[in-house]
Amino acid sequence: MTNSIALITGANKGIGFETARALGSAGITVLLGSRSPERGEKAAAELTVDGIDARFVHLDVTDEDSIQQAAGGLDQLDILVNNAGISPAEASVLPSAIPLSALRHTYETNVFGVVAVTNAMLPLLRRSPAGRIVNVSSELGSLIMLTDPESPFFPFNLLAYNSSKTALNGITIAYAKELADTPIKVNAANPGYCATDLNAHSGFRSAAQGAAEIVRLAMLTPDGPTGTFTGGSNDQLGAPLPW
């Protein structure tokens, strides 16, 4: 992966930041995508102090102009990590009570933003000898887990967040099929229940633990898989998850 460049969306904190730290520590130049210039610059500076080649890129995955400007400012990209994700408080209600605005808000980032960023960055990834796309998904996107009464995820009936991650898994499969005859590998990673701002830091795993599966998929060798959904809450790197 020498001389490789990785772009991570939502990288100024949490799992995205720890993904940038781990990839940077492996010698990869990391581009920290962030909506906030202040937070993005601060995060990049923190990694730079640790000897990592980290650079801030202004990127709002819900803003087409921002996405196009970010892509236009790059001449190389080898790894894309679609990490930016939200779970708005107003969407954490019963399905019958969810405001459509909250559902749209969730999908703008978790679904449409992924497609917009991926399509903008794909011409660069196609030029890479070993392009990698990692979509940060969740166990809550697994229809099998959500419908199994014995699953620990069965009680979490979050219409917006859960269905957005299910959609993301479908997006992962679609791109993997389109790019099957290229060196680009497209996979979905489950970081597990990590303590981040997304869940008011209630998770039992650290952001660094959650980043491990993302990093594994970002650094797959040429014989690695594509079109998979992997990871676990017990540091079982590469463990397959049911769709």
Tab-separated table of C-alpha atoms in Angstrom:
chain	number	residue	atom	x	y	z
A	1	MET	CA	0.000	0.000	0.000
A	2	THR	CA	3.036	2.285	-0.298
A	3	ASN	CA	2.143	5.696	-1.769
A	4	SER	CA	-1.557	4.931	-1.447
A	5	ILE	CA	-4.081	7.649	-0.649
A	6	ALA	CA	-7.273	7.092	1.324
A	7	LEU	CA	-10.289	9.365	1.699
A	8	ILE	CA	-12.481	8.835	4.752
A	9	THR	CA	-15.778	10.674	5.028
A	10	GLY	CA	-16.845	11.888	8.455
A	11	ALA	CA	-13.257	11.495	9.617
A	12	ASN	CA	-12.885	14.313	12.128
A	13	LYS	CA	-14.027	12.115	15.033
A	14	GLY	CA	-15.075	8.658	16.162
A	15	ILE	CA	-14.652	5.612	13.963
A	16	GLY	CA	-13.675	7.686	10.937
A	17	PHE	CA	-10.883	9.372	12.850
A	18	GLU	CA	-9.566	6.072	14.203
A	19	THR	CA	-9.732	4.585	10.706
A	20	ALA	CA	-7.602	7.481	9.486
A	21	ARG	CA	-5.162	6.937	12.345
A	22	ALA	CA	-4.794	3.218	11.607
A	23	LEU	CA	-4.412	3.643	7.849
A	24	GLY	CA	-2.007	6.520	8.355
A	25	SER	CA	0.060	4.462	10.768
A	26	ALA	CA	0.384	1.877	7.995
A	27	GLY	CA	2.034	4.490	5.771
A	28	ILE	CA	-1.045	5.533	3.782
A	29	THR	CA	-1.735	9.215	3.159
A	30	VAL	CA	-5.124	9.932	4.737
A	31	LEU	CA	-7.561	12.599	3.602
A	32	LEU	CA	-9.948	13.492	6.389
A	33	GLY	CA	-13.314	14.412	4.921
A	34	SER	CA	-15.255	16.711	7.233
A	35	ARG	CA	-18.150	19.160	6.952
A	36	SER	CA	-16.521	21.405	9.538
A	37	PRO	CA	-13.220	22.993	8.481
A	38	GLU	CA	-12.386	23.744	12.094
A	39	ARG	CA	-12.895	20.181	13.312
A	40	GLY	CA	-11.321	18.702	10.194
A	41	GLU	CA	-8.179	20.818	10.430
A	42	LYS	CA	-7.867	20.029	14.137
A	43	ALA	CA	-8.169	16.280	13.531
A	44	ALA	CA	-5.589	16.358	10.725
A	45	ALA	CA	-3.196	18.361	12.907
A	46	GLU	CA	-3.546	15.815	15.708
A	47	LEU	CA	-2.623	12.951	13.407
A	48	THR	CA	0.237	14.927	11.892
A	49	VAL	CA	1.777	15.327	15.338
A	50	ASP	CA	1.824	11.521	15.509
A	51	GLY	CA	3.849	11.372	12.278
A	52	ILE	CA	0.922	10.550	9.994
A	53	ASP	CA	0.533	12.157	6.568
A	54	ALA	CA	-2.959	13.517	7.212
A	55	ARG	CA	-4.751	16.258	5.311
A	56	PHE	CA	-8.150	17.870	5.732
A	57	VAL	CA	-10.598	17.825	2.832
A	58	HIS	CA	-13.759	19.876	3.078
A	59	LEU	CA	-16.520	17.412	2.249
A	60	ASP	CA	-20.229	17.447	3.045
A	61	VAL	CA	-21.711	14.237	1.656
A	62	THR	CA	-25.136	15.881	1.360
A	63	ASP	CA	-23.851	18.764	-0.770
A	64	GLU	CA	-23.191	17.996	-4.437
A	65	ASP	CA	-20.987	21.052	-4.933
A	66	SER	CA	-18.866	20.101	-1.926
A	67	ILE	CA	-18.456	16.566	-3.268
A	68	GLN	CA	-17.473	17.714	-6.736
A	69	GLN	CA	-14.980	20.237	-5.370
A	70	ALA	CA	-13.396	17.551	-3.204
A	71	ALA	CA	-13.084	15.158	-6.135
A	72	GLY	CA	-11.754	17.905	-8.398
A	73	GLY	CA	-8.984	18.665	-5.935
A	74	LEU	CA	-7.567	15.134	-6.117
A	75	ASP	CA	-5.383	13.526	-8.739
A	76	GLN	CA	-5.052	10.151	-7.012
A	77	LEU	CA	-7.260	7.996	-4.814
A	78	ASP	CA	-6.799	4.351	-3.887
A	79	ILE	CA	-9.142	3.850	-0.944
A	80	LEU	CA	-12.574	5.318	-0.270
A	81	VAL	CA	-14.164	4.766	3.132
A	82	ASN	CA	-17.795	5.848	3.214
A	83	ASN	CA	-17.983	6.336	6.959
A	84	ALA	CA	-20.169	9.432	7.427
A	85	GLY	CA	-23.446	8.408	9.025
A	86	ILE	CA	-26.173	9.821	11.241
A	87	SER	CA	-29.016	8.650	13.462
A	88	PRO	CA	-31.075	11.760	14.248
A	89	ALA	CA	-32.881	11.891	17.578
A	90	GLU	CA	-36.102	12.823	15.822
A	91	ALA	CA	-35.909	9.538	13.901
A	92	SER	CA	-35.544	7.411	17.054
A	93	VAL	CA	-39.273	6.901	17.464
A	94	LEU	CA	-41.807	4.227	16.578
A	95	PRO	CA	-42.075	3.671	12.818
A	96	SER	CA	-45.654	4.951	12.833
A	97	ALA	CA	-44.544	8.206	14.461
A	98	ILE	CA	-41.486	9.059	12.395
A	99	PRO	CA	-41.577	12.403	10.594
A	100	LEU	CA	-40.807	12.031	6.895
A	101	SER	CA	-38.316	14.877	7.267
A	102	ALA	CA	-36.322	12.750	9.732
A	103	LEU	CA	-36.361	9.788	7.358
A	104	ARG	CA	-35.199	11.952	4.465
A	105	HIS	CA	-32.494	13.523	6.644
A	106	THR	CA	-31.125	10.090	7.553
A	107	TYR	CA	-31.138	8.851	3.972
A	108	GLU	CA	-29.472	11.996	2.621
A	109	THR	CA	-26.307	11.110	4.554
A	110	ASN	CA	-26.432	7.335	5.015
A	111	VAL	CA	-27.650	6.381	1.542
A	112	PHE	CA	-27.698	9.143	-1.062
A	113	GLY	CA	-24.446	10.629	0.229
A	114	VAL	CA	-22.655	7.320	-0.236
A	115	VAL	CA	-23.792	7.035	-3.844
A	116	ALA	CA	-22.924	10.655	-4.602
A	117	VAL	CA	-19.425	10.413	-3.112
A	118	THR	CA	-18.710	7.008	-4.657
A	119	ASN	CA	-19.730	8.125	-8.137
A	120	ALA	CA	-17.651	11.290	-7.859
A	121	MET	CA	-14.562	9.385	-6.697
A	122	LEU	CA	-14.912	6.358	-8.957
A	123	PRO	CA	-12.944	7.794	-11.910
A	124	LEU	CA	-9.969	8.233	-9.560
A	125	LEU	CA	-10.379	4.760	-8.051
A	126	ARG	CA	-10.517	3.226	-11.530
A	127	ARG	CA	-7.028	4.596	-12.170
A	128	SER	CA	-5.669	2.939	-9.044
A	129	PRO	CA	-3.987	-0.465	-9.437
A	130	ALA	CA	-5.820	-1.663	-6.320
A	131	GLY	CA	-8.879	0.468	-5.600
A	132	ARG	CA	-10.839	-0.265	-2.449
A	133	ILE	CA	-14.278	0.964	-1.355
A	134	VAL	CA	-15.419	0.263	2.189
A	135	ASN	CA	-18.954	1.153	3.232
A	136	VAL	CA	-19.421	1.395	6.981
A	137	SER	CA	-22.594	-0.528	7.707
A	138	SER	CA	-24.089	-2.025	10.876
A	139	GLU	CA	-25.526	-5.218	12.309
A	140	LEU	CA	-28.764	-3.230	12.444
A	141	GLY	CA	-28.822	-3.361	8.654
A	142	SER	CA	-29.061	-7.162	8.669
A	143	LEU	CA	-32.635	-8.235	7.891
A	144	ILE	CA	-31.922	-11.709	9.240
A	145	MET	CA	-30.701	-10.365	12.574
A	146	LEU	CA	-33.564	-7.881	12.843
A	147	THR	CA	-36.187	-10.584	12.268
A	148	ASP	CA	-34.681	-13.238	14.549
A	149	PRO	CA	-36.333	-13.029	18.011
A	150	GLU	CA	-33.207	-14.619	19.471
A	151	SER	CA	-30.929	-11.928	18.065
A	152	PRO	CA	-29.737	-9.191	20.445
A	153	PHE	CA	-30.609	-6.703	17.700
A	154	PHE	CA	-34.252	-7.761	17.395
A	155	PRO	CA	-35.574	-5.119	19.865
A	156	PHE	CA	-33.978	-2.178	18.001
A	157	ASN	CA	-36.807	-1.124	15.701
A	158	LEU	CA	-35.239	2.060	14.297
A	159	LEU	CA	-36.945	2.490	10.950
A	160	ALA	CA	-34.698	5.229	9.549
A	161	TYR	CA	-31.262	4.089	10.703
A	162	ASN	CA	-31.805	0.353	10.275
A	163	SER	CA	-33.321	0.598	6.805
A	164	SER	CA	-30.621	3.051	5.711
A	165	LYS	CA	-27.962	0.491	6.572
A	166	THR	CA	-29.924	-2.252	4.815
A	167	ALA	CA	-30.009	0.015	1.775
A	168	LEU	CA	-26.269	0.605	2.141
A	169	ASN	CA	-25.681	-3.148	2.037
A	170	GLY	CA	-27.669	-3.281	-1.197
A	171	ILE	CA	-25.579	-0.437	-2.572
A	172	THR	CA	-22.424	-2.350	-1.686
A	173	ILE	CA	-23.603	-5.382	-3.646
A	174	ALA	CA	-24.564	-3.267	-6.662
A	175	TYR	CA	-21.152	-1.600	-6.946
A	176	ALA	CA	-19.325	-4.881	-6.313
A	177	LYS	CA	-21.208	-6.449	-9.223
A	178	GLU	CA	-20.542	-3.527	-11.556
A	179	LEU	CA	-16.839	-3.485	-10.687
A	180	ALA	CA	-16.327	-7.251	-10.521
A	181	ASP	CA	-14.087	-7.256	-13.598
A	182	THR	CA	-11.840	-4.497	-12.252
A	183	PRO	CA	-9.205	-4.466	-9.490
A	184	ILE	CA	-11.626	-2.469	-7.303
A	185	LYS	CA	-13.078	-4.316	-4.335
A	186	VAL	CA	-16.264	-3.098	-2.649
A	187	ASN	CA	-17.242	-4.366	0.785
A	188	ALA	CA	-19.398	-3.453	3.778
A	189	ALA	CA	-17.845	-3.357	7.238
A	190	ASN	CA	-19.610	-3.684	10.556
A	191	PRO	CA	-17.685	-1.871	13.311
A	192	GLY	CA	-19.987	-3.156	16.051
A	193	TYR	CA	-21.574	-1.158	18.845
A	194	CYS	CA	-18.922	1.490	19.456
A	195	ALA	CA	-18.978	4.415	21.854
A	196	THR	CA	-19.376	7.421	19.555
A	197	ASP	CA	-21.416	10.598	19.270
A	198	LEU	CA	-23.906	8.604	17.186
A	199	ASN	CA	-25.142	6.781	20.294
A	200	ALA	CA	-24.157	9.269	23.017
A	201	HIS	CA	-21.103	7.080	23.727
A	202	SER	CA	-23.216	4.199	25.013
A	203	GLY	CA	-21.413	1.535	22.979
A	204	PHE	CA	-19.253	-1.092	24.671
A	205	ARG	CA	-16.534	-1.062	21.999
A	206	SER	CA	-14.010	1.669	21.357
A	207	ALA	CA	-13.885	3.581	18.082
A	208	ALA	CA	-10.443	2.071	17.472
A	209	GLN	CA	-11.864	-1.437	17.831
A	210	GLY	CA	-14.618	-0.548	15.407
A	211	ALA	CA	-12.134	0.767	12.873
A	212	ALA	CA	-10.221	-2.531	12.704
A	213	GLU	CA	-12.578	-4.269	10.266
A	214	ILE	CA	-12.757	-1.168	8.075
A	215	VAL	CA	-8.975	-1.045	7.894
A	216	ARG	CA	-8.767	-4.749	7.070
A	217	LEU	CA	-11.085	-4.317	4.109
A	218	ALA	CA	-9.341	-1.133	2.985
A	219	MET	CA	-6.038	-3.002	2.783
A	220	LEU	CA	-7.214	-6.214	1.122
A	221	THR	CA	-4.691	-7.974	-1.077
A	222	PRO	CA	-5.548	-8.629	-4.756
A	223	ASP	CA	-6.937	-12.062	-3.880
A	224	GLY	CA	-9.288	-10.611	-1.274
A	225	PRO	CA	-13.088	-10.782	-1.529
A	226	THR	CA	-15.575	-8.278	-2.896
A	227	GLY	CA	-19.282	-7.869	-2.215
A	228	THR	CA	-19.108	-9.017	1.417
A	229	PHE	CA	-20.586	-7.867	4.736
A	230	THR	CA	-18.177	-8.673	7.566
A	231	GLY	CA	-17.082	-7.824	11.073
A	232	GLY	CA	-18.330	-8.524	14.539
A	233	SER	CA	-18.808	-7.154	17.995
A	234	ASN	CA	-16.187	-9.496	19.438
A	235	ASP	CA	-13.177	-8.471	17.356
A	236	GLN	CA	-13.858	-11.309	14.923
A	237	LEU	CA	-12.196	-9.670	11.949
A	238	GLY	CA	-13.509	-10.996	8.668
A	239	ALA	CA	-16.427	-12.847	10.225
A	240	PRO	CA	-19.283	-12.932	7.688
A	241	LEU	CA	-22.578	-11.384	8.676
A	242	PRO	CA	-26.009	-12.312	7.301
A	243	TRP	CA	-27.533	-9.800	4.921
